[in-house]
């Protein structure tokens, strides 16, 4: 029994968002391969359950991956996921493993807190309607991620509704998850948050000096200031003022939302000094969001996120990584 309680005490738990496919799915595989129990979340139950089954079929142990529904753009869905985690892992008396329920009465340990340790905010959308063939042609021509207004005029169209949804998913979704799960992360002795951002969200890609200044003012950065930037962007988008107000003119919402997510990573790192909270660009990977273009596989992109999820205690926090490299400014 002592052995049982000590193995429970060292058990580690992770939540991964947007994990039914692409980089998120591979993050789940790699975390589970490291013996971590992963809550694979997806907004669509069928896709989520299929992903769990696929992991199990590929050799991941049944008790290392479980599905829970999560639409990061829906605050109620975030609450329900946080309750699920709390009820299943965040309390002493009920631990659900492989459909078995172990109650505290079966254990000799007096007090034991099951803690959620790792959280990877991976779910994301492009905020554009992508022309897959045009995207693939552009990639084949240069071997690089397509860039430039003219190129993007062929590849993707964007409108206000898409922009709003992109900000809601890529920035507010990650923020909502961090807010909801921080209390459970605080119960961990080595909490980690990994925000899957993008090089596209680097400040150099936002010509608007006011927004750039605000996002770069690390000392005074807070959630209200991020709201200000994001709201101003959406207002200018609605009024067709993107170019004249110095916002990016293609992949506009994606760039602004990822910049906000990266800045929010700094806020979180300051607010929770005992956490390692970092963001990263996983690299240009072949997944649905890139119309399956790019030099890297989803698994290679995932490795970069998993490295941050498994950082040793005392590791960096509030930083931006591009693959293995820490960038000095973002
Ligand atoms: P992907 O294959 O398109 O996967 C995106 C995932 O996010 C899917 O599981 C999708 O679910 C999910 N998702 C979208 N909206 C959601 C919502 N409201 N709630 C919950 N899940 C939602 O793309 P990926 O490349 O793996 O992207 C993963 C992350 O990496 C994204 O944040 C992306 O911005 C970032 N990233 C990717 C690249 C790259 O080159 N691939 C580069 C830089 C950053 P559905 O299947 O239901 O749509």
CSV table of C-alpha atoms and ligand atoms in Angstrom, one decimal:
chain,number,residue,atom,x,y,z
A,1,UNK,CA,0.0,0.0,0.0
A,2,UNK,CA,2.9,2.3,0.8
A,3,UNK,CA,4.1,1.7,-2.8
A,4,UNK,CA,0.7,2.4,-4.2
A,5,UNK,CA,0.5,5.7,-2.4
A,6,UNK,CA,4.0,6.8,-3.4
A,7,UNK,CA,3.3,6.0,-7.0
A,8,UNK,CA,0.1,8.1,-6.7
A,9,UNK,CA,2.0,10.9,-5.1
A,10,UNK,CA,4.4,11.1,-8.1
A,11,UNK,CA,1.7,10.7,-10.8
A,12,UNK,CA,1.7,13.7,-13.1
A,13,UNK,CA,-1.3,15.1,-15.0
A,14,UNK,CA,-1.6,17.2,-18.2
A,15,UNK,CA,-4.4,19.0,-20.1
A,16,UNK,CA,-3.8,19.6,-23.8
A,17,UNK,CA,-6.2,21.8,-25.7
A,18,UNK,CA,-7.1,21.3,-29.4
A,19,UNK,CA,-5.6,17.8,-29.2
A,20,UNK,CA,-7.7,15.8,-31.6
A,21,UNK,CA,-5.2,16.3,-34.4
A,22,UNK,CA,-2.0,18.1,-35.5
A,23,UNK,CA,0.5,19.3,-32.9
A,24,UNK,CA,-1.8,19.0,-30.0
A,25,UNK,CA,-2.4,15.3,-30.7
A,26,UNK,CA,1.4,14.7,-30.9
A,27,UNK,CA,1.9,16.6,-27.7
A,28,UNK,CA,-0.5,14.1,-26.0
A,29,UNK,CA,1.4,11.2,-27.5
A,30,UNK,CA,4.7,12.5,-26.3
A,31,UNK,CA,3.5,13.4,-22.8
A,32,UNK,CA,1.8,10.1,-22.3
A,33,UNK,CA,5.0,8.4,-23.6
A,34,UNK,CA,6.7,10.1,-20.7
A,35,UNK,CA,4.3,8.4,-18.2
A,36,UNK,CA,2.1,11.5,-17.8
A,37,UNK,CA,-1.6,11.1,-17.6
A,38,UNK,CA,-3.0,13.3,-20.3
A,39,UNK,CA,-6.5,14.8,-20.6
A,40,UNK,CA,-6.8,15.0,-24.4
A,41,UNK,CA,-9.4,17.7,-25.0
A,42,UNK,CA,-11.2,18.5,-28.2
A,43,UNK,CA,-14.3,20.6,-29.0
A,44,UNK,CA,-15.9,17.7,-31.0
A,45,UNK,CA,-16.6,14.6,-29.0
A,46,UNK,CA,-16.3,12.2,-31.9
A,47,UNK,CA,-13.0,13.6,-33.1
A,48,UNK,CA,-11.7,13.6,-29.5
A,49,UNK,CA,-12.7,10.0,-28.8
A,50,UNK,CA,-11.3,8.9,-32.1
A,51,UNK,CA,-8.0,10.6,-31.3
A,52,UNK,CA,-7.9,8.8,-27.9
A,53,UNK,CA,-8.5,5.5,-29.6
A,54,UNK,CA,-5.8,6.1,-32.1
A,55,UNK,CA,-3.3,6.8,-29.4
A,56,UNK,CA,-4.3,3.6,-27.6
A,57,UNK,CA,-4.1,1.6,-30.8
A,58,UNK,CA,-0.6,2.9,-31.3
A,59,UNK,CA,0.5,1.5,-28.0
A,60,UNK,CA,-0.3,4.3,-25.5
A,61,UNK,CA,-1.5,2.7,-22.3
A,62,UNK,CA,-5.2,2.9,-21.6
A,63,UNK,CA,-4.7,4.6,-18.3
A,64,UNK,CA,-2.5,7.4,-19.7
A,65,UNK,CA,-5.0,9.2,-21.9
A,66,UNK,CA,-8.5,10.3,-21.3
A,67,UNK,CA,-10.9,12.5,-23.3
A,68,UNK,CA,-12.8,15.5,-22.1
A,69,UNK,CA,-14.8,17.9,-24.3
A,70,UNK,CA,-13.5,21.4,-24.5
A,71,UNK,CA,-14.3,24.3,-26.7
A,72,UNK,CA,-11.9,27.0,-25.6
A,73,UNK,CA,-14.0,29.7,-27.1
A,74,UNK,CA,-16.9,28.8,-24.8
A,75,UNK,CA,-16.4,29.9,-21.2
A,76,UNK,CA,-19.0,27.3,-19.9
A,77,UNK,CA,-17.0,24.6,-21.6
A,78,UNK,CA,-13.8,25.8,-19.8
A,79,UNK,CA,-15.7,25.7,-16.5
A,80,UNK,CA,-16.9,22.2,-17.1
A,81,UNK,CA,-13.4,21.0,-18.0
A,82,UNK,CA,-11.9,22.6,-14.8
A,83,UNK,CA,-14.6,21.0,-12.7
A,84,UNK,CA,-13.8,17.6,-14.4
A,85,UNK,CA,-10.1,18.0,-13.6
A,86,UNK,CA,-10.8,19.2,-10.0
A,87,UNK,CA,-13.3,16.4,-9.3
A,88,UNK,CA,-11.2,13.7,-10.8
A,89,UNK,CA,-7.6,14.7,-10.0
A,90,UNK,CA,-7.8,17.8,-7.8
A,91,UNK,CA,-9.1,16.1,-4.7
A,92,UNK,CA,-8.0,13.3,-2.4
A,93,UNK,CA,-11.0,11.1,-2.5
A,94,UNK,CA,-11.7,10.3,-6.2
A,95,UNK,CA,-9.2,9.3,-8.7
A,96,UNK,CA,-10.4,8.0,-12.0
A,97,UNK,CA,-8.0,5.8,-13.8
A,98,UNK,CA,-8.9,3.5,-16.7
A,99,UNK,CA,-12.6,3.7,-15.8
A,100,UNK,CA,-11.8,2.5,-12.3
A,101,UNK,CA,-12.8,4.7,-9.4
A,102,UNK,CA,-10.5,4.6,-6.4
A,103,UNK,CA,-11.9,6.2,-3.4
A,104,UNK,CA,-9.9,7.4,-0.4
A,105,UNK,CA,-11.4,4.8,1.7
A,106,UNK,CA,-9.3,2.2,-0.3
A,107,UNK,CA,-6.1,4.1,0.5
A,108,UNK,CA,-4.2,4.2,3.7
A,109,UNK,CA,-2.7,7.6,3.0
A,110,UNK,CA,-4.3,10.3,5.2
A,111,UNK,CA,-4.2,13.2,2.9
A,112,UNK,CA,-3.2,13.2,-0.7
A,113,UNK,CA,-3.7,15.9,-3.3
A,114,UNK,CA,-3.8,14.9,-6.9
A,115,UNK,CA,-2.5,17.8,-8.8
A,116,UNK,CA,-2.8,19.0,-12.3
A,117,UNK,CA,0.8,19.7,-13.3
A,118,UNK,CA,1.0,20.6,-17.0
A,119,UNK,CA,-1.2,22.5,-19.2
A,120,UNK,CA,-0.6,23.1,-22.9
A,121,UNK,CA,-2.7,25.8,-24.6
A,122,UNK,CA,-2.5,24.5,-28.1
A,123,UNK,CA,-5.9,25.1,-29.7
A,124,UNK,CA,-5.8,27.6,-32.5
A,125,UNK,CA,-7.3,28.8,-35.7
A,126,UNK,CA,-6.0,30.9,-38.5
A,127,UNK,CA,-8.7,33.5,-38.7
A,128,UNK,CA,-8.8,33.2,-42.5
A,129,UNK,CA,-10.5,31.0,-45.1
A,130,UNK,CA,-7.5,29.2,-46.6
A,131,UNK,CA,-7.2,28.3,-50.3
A,132,UNK,CA,-5.3,25.0,-49.7
A,133,UNK,CA,-4.1,24.7,-53.3
A,134,UNK,CA,-2.9,28.2,-53.5
A,135,UNK,CA,-1.1,27.8,-50.2
A,136,UNK,CA,0.6,24.7,-51.3
A,137,UNK,CA,1.7,26.4,-54.6
A,138,UNK,CA,3.1,29.3,-52.7
A,139,UNK,CA,5.0,27.0,-50.4
A,140,UNK,CA,6.4,25.0,-53.2
A,141,UNK,CA,7.7,28.2,-54.9
A,142,UNK,CA,9.8,29.4,-52.0
A,143,UNK,CA,10.0,26.5,-49.5
A,144,UNK,CA,9.0,29.0,-46.8
A,145,UNK,CA,5.9,30.1,-45.1
A,146,UNK,CA,4.0,32.3,-47.6
A,147,UNK,CA,4.3,36.0,-46.9
A,148,UNK,CA,3.3,39.3,-48.4
A,149,UNK,CA,0.0,41.0,-49.0
A,150,UNK,CA,-0.2,40.0,-52.7
A,151,UNK,CA,0.6,36.4,-52.0
A,152,UNK,CA,-2.0,36.3,-49.3
A,153,UNK,CA,-4.6,37.9,-51.5
A,154,UNK,CA,-4.5,34.5,-53.4
A,155,UNK,CA,-4.2,32.3,-50.3
A,156,UNK,CA,-6.6,33.5,-47.7
A,157,UNK,CA,-9.6,35.8,-47.2
A,158,UNK,CA,-10.5,37.3,-43.9
A,159,UNK,CA,-13.5,39.1,-42.5
A,160,UNK,CA,-14.6,40.6,-39.2
A,161,UNK,CA,-16.4,37.5,-37.9
A,162,UNK,CA,-13.3,35.3,-38.6
A,163,UNK,CA,-11.1,37.8,-36.8
A,164,UNK,CA,-13.4,38.0,-33.8
A,165,UNK,CA,-13.5,34.2,-33.5
A,166,UNK,CA,-9.7,34.0,-33.9
A,167,UNK,CA,-9.1,36.4,-31.1
A,168,UNK,CA,-11.7,34.6,-29.0
A,169,UNK,CA,-10.0,31.2,-29.6
A,170,UNK,CA,-6.3,32.0,-29.8
A,171,UNK,CA,-6.1,34.6,-27.1
A,172,UNK,CA,-9.1,34.6,-24.8
A,173,UNK,CA,-9.3,30.8,-25.0
A,174,UNK,CA,-5.8,30.4,-23.6
A,175,UNK,CA,-6.4,33.1,-21.0
A,176,UNK,CA,-9.7,31.5,-19.9
A,177,UNK,CA,-8.0,28.2,-19.5
A,178,UNK,CA,-5.1,29.7,-17.5
A,179,UNK,CA,-7.5,31.5,-15.2
A,180,UNK,CA,-9.7,28.4,-14.7
A,181,UNK,CA,-6.8,26.0,-14.1
A,182,UNK,CA,-4.3,28.1,-12.2
A,183,UNK,CA,-5.8,27.2,-8.8
A,184,UNK,CA,-5.3,23.5,-9.6
A,185,UNK,CA,-1.8,24.2,-11.0
A,186,UNK,CA,-1.0,25.8,-7.7
A,187,UNK,CA,-1.4,22.5,-6.0
A,188,UNK,CA,1.4,21.0,-8.0
A,189,UNK,CA,5.0,21.1,-6.9
A,190,UNK,CA,6.2,21.7,-10.5
A,191,UNK,CA,3.4,23.5,-12.4
A,192,UNK,CA,3.9,24.3,-16.1
A,193,UNK,CA,1.9,26.2,-18.6
A,194,UNK,CA,2.9,26.1,-22.3
A,195,UNK,CA,1.2,28.5,-24.7
A,196,UNK,CA,1.6,27.5,-28.3
A,197,UNK,CA,2.1,30.9,-30.0
A,198,UNK,CA,3.8,31.7,-33.3
A,199,UNK,CA,6.7,33.7,-34.8
A,200,UNK,CA,4.0,35.5,-36.7
A,201,UNK,CA,2.9,37.1,-33.4
A,202,UNK,CA,6.3,38.7,-32.8
A,203,UNK,CA,6.0,42.5,-32.3
A,204,UNK,CA,8.0,43.2,-35.4
A,205,UNK,CA,5.0,42.0,-37.3
A,206,UNK,CA,2.7,44.7,-35.8
A,207,UNK,CA,3.5,48.1,-37.4
A,208,UNK,CA,1.1,49.9,-35.1
A,209,UNK,CA,3.5,51.7,-32.7
A,210,UNK,CA,0.9,52.3,-30.0
A,211,UNK,CA,0.0,48.6,-29.8
A,212,UNK,CA,3.6,47.5,-30.0
A,213,UNK,CA,4.7,50.0,-27.3
A,214,UNK,CA,1.9,48.7,-25.0
A,215,UNK,CA,2.6,45.0,-25.6
A,216,UNK,CA,6.3,45.6,-25.1
A,217,UNK,CA,5.9,47.6,-21.8
A,218,UNK,CA,6.7,44.5,-19.7
A,219,UNK,CA,6.6,46.3,-16.4
A,220,UNK,CA,3.1,47.7,-16.9
A,221,UNK,CA,1.6,44.9,-18.8
A,222,UNK,CA,-1.8,43.6,-17.5
A,223,UNK,CA,-5.0,42.0,-18.8
A,224,UNK,CA,-6.7,45.4,-19.2
A,225,UNK,CA,-4.0,46.7,-21.4
A,226,UNK,CA,-4.2,43.5,-23.6
A,227,UNK,CA,-8.0,44.0,-23.8
A,228,UNK,CA,-7.4,47.6,-24.9
A,229,UNK,CA,-5.1,46.4,-27.8
A,230,UNK,CA,-7.3,43.6,-28.9
A,231,UNK,CA,-10.5,45.8,-28.8
A,232,UNK,CA,-8.8,48.6,-30.7
A,233,UNK,CA,-7.7,46.1,-33.3
A,234,UNK,CA,-11.2,44.6,-33.7
A,235,UNK,CA,-12.7,48.1,-33.9
A,236,UNK,CA,-10.3,49.1,-36.6
A,237,UNK,CA,-11.0,45.8,-38.4
A,238,UNK,CA,-14.7,46.5,-38.4
A,239,UNK,CA,-14.2,50.0,-39.7
A,240,UNK,CA,-11.9,48.8,-42.5
A,241,UNK,CA,-8.9,50.7,-41.1
A,242,UNK,CA,-6.4,47.9,-40.7
A,243,UNK,CA,-3.8,49.3,-43.1
A,244,UNK,CA,-4.2,52.9,-42.2
A,245,UNK,CA,-4.0,52.2,-38.5
A,246,UNK,CA,-0.8,50.1,-38.8
A,247,UNK,CA,-2.3,46.6,-38.2
A,248,UNK,CA,-1.0,43.7,-40.2
A,249,UNK,CA,-3.1,43.4,-43.4
A,250,UNK,CA,-3.0,39.6,-43.8
A,251,UNK,CA,-3.4,37.0,-41.1
A,252,UNK,CA,-4.3,40.1,-39.1
A,253,UNK,CA,-6.2,38.5,-36.3
A,254,UNK,CA,-3.8,35.6,-36.0
A,255,UNK,CA,-0.8,37.9,-35.6
A,256,UNK,CA,-2.6,40.1,-33.0
A,257,UNK,CA,-4.1,37.2,-31.1
A,258,UNK,CA,-0.7,35.4,-30.9
A,259,UNK,CA,1.0,38.6,-29.9
A,260,UNK,CA,-1.5,39.0,-27.1
A,261,UNK,CA,-1.0,35.4,-26.1
A,262,UNK,CA,2.7,35.8,-25.9
A,263,UNK,CA,2.4,39.0,-23.9
A,264,UNK,CA,-0.1,37.2,-21.6
A,265,UNK,CA,2.5,34.6,-21.0
A,266,UNK,CA,4.7,37.3,-19.4
A,267,UNK,CA,1.8,38.4,-17.2
A,268,UNK,CA,1.2,34.8,-16.0
A,269,UNK,CA,4.9,34.3,-15.3
A,270,UNK,CA,4.9,37.4,-13.1
A,271,UNK,CA,1.6,36.5,-11.4
A,272,UNK,CA,2.7,32.9,-10.6
A,273,UNK,CA,6.4,33.0,-9.8
A,274,UNK,CA,6.4,29.3,-8.8
A,275,UNK,CA,5.2,28.2,-12.3
A,276,UNK,CA,7.2,27.8,-15.4
A,277,UNK,CA,5.0,29.6,-18.0
A,278,UNK,CA,6.4,29.9,-21.5
A,279,UNK,CA,5.2,30.3,-25.0
A,280,UNK,CA,6.7,29.1,-28.2
A,281,UNK,CA,6.6,28.8,-32.0
A,282,UNK,CA,6.6,25.1,-32.7
A,283,UNK,CA,8.1,25.7,-36.2
A,284,UNK,CA,6.3,25.7,-39.6
A,285,UNK,CA,4.6,22.3,-39.5
A,286,UNK,CA,2.5,20.3,-41.9
A,287,UNK,CA,-0.9,20.4,-40.3
A,288,UNK,CA,-4.4,21.4,-41.3
A,289,UNK,CA,-3.8,25.1,-40.2
A,290,UNK,CA,-1.0,25.4,-42.8
A,291,UNK,CA,-2.9,23.3,-45.5
A,292,UNK,CA,-0.3,20.6,-44.8
A,293,UNK,CA,2.7,22.6,-45.9
A,294,UNK,CA,5.9,23.3,-44.0
A,295,UNK,CA,9.3,21.6,-43.4
A,296,UNK,CA,8.4,20.0,-40.1
A,297,UNK,CA,6.0,17.3,-39.0
A,298,UNK,CA,3.5,17.8,-36.3
A,299,UNK,CA,5.5,15.5,-34.1
A,300,UNK,CA,8.6,17.7,-34.5
A,301,UNK,CA,6.6,20.8,-33.6
A,302,UNK,CA,5.2,19.0,-30.6
A,303,UNK,CA,8.7,18.1,-29.3
A,304,UNK,CA,9.3,21.8,-28.8
A,305,UNK,CA,6.2,22.2,-26.7
A,306,UNK,CA,6.8,19.0,-24.7
A,307,UNK,CA,10.4,20.2,-23.9
A,308,UNK,CA,8.8,23.2,-22.2
A,309,UNK,CA,6.1,21.1,-20.4
A,310,UNK,CA,8.9,19.0,-18.9
A,311,UNK,CA,11.3,21.8,-18.0
A,312,UNK,CA,13.1,21.0,-14.7
A,313,UNK,CA,12.3,23.1,-11.7
A,314,UNK,CA,13.9,26.5,-11.7
A,315,UNK,CA,13.8,26.6,-15.5
A,316,UNK,CA,12.9,29.7,-17.5
A,317,UNK,CA,9.6,31.4,-17.2
A,318,UNK,CA,7.9,34.2,-19.1
A,319,UNK,CA,10.0,33.4,-22.2
A,320,UNK,CA,9.4,32.8,-25.9
A,321,UNK,CA,11.1,29.9,-27.6
A,322,UNK,CA,11.4,29.3,-31.3
A,323,UNK,CA,12.0,25.6,-31.4
A,324,UNK,CA,14.9,25.1,-29.0
A,325,UNK,CA,16.1,28.7,-29.0
A,326,UNK,CA,15.0,31.3,-26.5
A,327,UNK,CA,14.3,34.7,-28.2
A,328,UNK,CA,15.5,37.8,-26.5
A,329,UNK,CA,12.5,39.9,-27.4
A,330,UNK,CA,9.0,39.1,-28.5
B,1,LIG,P1,-4.5,22.1,-36.6
B,1,LIG,O1,-4.0,20.7,-37.0
B,1,LIG,O2,-5.4,22.9,-37.4
B,1,LIG,O3,-5.1,21.9,-35.1
B,1,LIG,C1,-5.7,22.9,-34.4
B,1,LIG,C2,-6.5,22.3,-33.3
B,1,LIG,O4,-7.1,23.4,-32.5
B,1,LIG,C3,-7.5,21.3,-33.7
B,1,LIG,O5,-7.6,20.2,-32.8
B,1,LIG,C4,-8.8,22.1,-33.6
B,1,LIG,O6,-10.0,21.4,-33.4
B,1,LIG,C5,-8.5,22.9,-32.4
B,1,LIG,N1,-9.4,24.0,-32.1
B,1,LIG,C6,-9.7,25.1,-32.9
B,1,LIG,N2,-10.6,25.8,-32.3
B,1,LIG,C7,-10.9,25.3,-31.1
B,1,LIG,C8,-11.7,25.6,-30.1
B,1,LIG,N3,-12.5,26.7,-30.1
B,1,LIG,N4,-11.7,24.9,-29.0
B,1,LIG,C9,-10.9,23.8,-28.9
B,1,LIG,N5,-10.1,23.4,-29.9
B,1,LIG,C10,-10.1,24.1,-31.0
B,1,LIG,O7,-3.2,23.0,-36.4
B,1,LIG,P2,-1.8,22.8,-35.6
B,1,LIG,O8,-0.7,23.2,-36.5
B,1,LIG,O9,-1.8,21.5,-34.9
B,1,LIG,O10,-2.0,24.0,-34.5
B,1,LIG,C11,-1.7,23.8,-33.1
B,1,LIG,C12,-1.3,25.2,-32.6
B,1,LIG,O11,0.0,25.5,-33.1
B,1,LIG,C13,-2.2,26.4,-32.9
B,1,LIG,O12,-2.3,27.2,-31.8
B,1,LIG,C14,-1.4,27.1,-34.0
B,1,LIG,O13,-1.7,28.4,-34.1
B,1,LIG,C15,0.0,26.8,-33.6
B,1,LIG,N6,1.1,26.9,-34.6
B,1,LIG,C16,1.1,26.1,-35.7
B,1,LIG,C17,2.1,26.2,-36.6
B,1,LIG,C18,2.2,25.3,-37.8
B,1,LIG,O14,3.0,25.5,-38.7
B,1,LIG,N7,1.4,24.3,-37.9
B,1,LIG,C19,3.1,27.2,-36.5
B,1,LIG,C20,3.0,28.1,-35.4
B,1,LIG,C21,2.0,27.9,-34.5
B,1,LIG,P3,-11.0,21.0,-34.7
B,1,LIG,O15,-10.4,19.8,-35.3
B,1,LIG,O16,-12.3,20.7,-34.0
B,1,LIG,O17,-11.0,22.1,-35.6
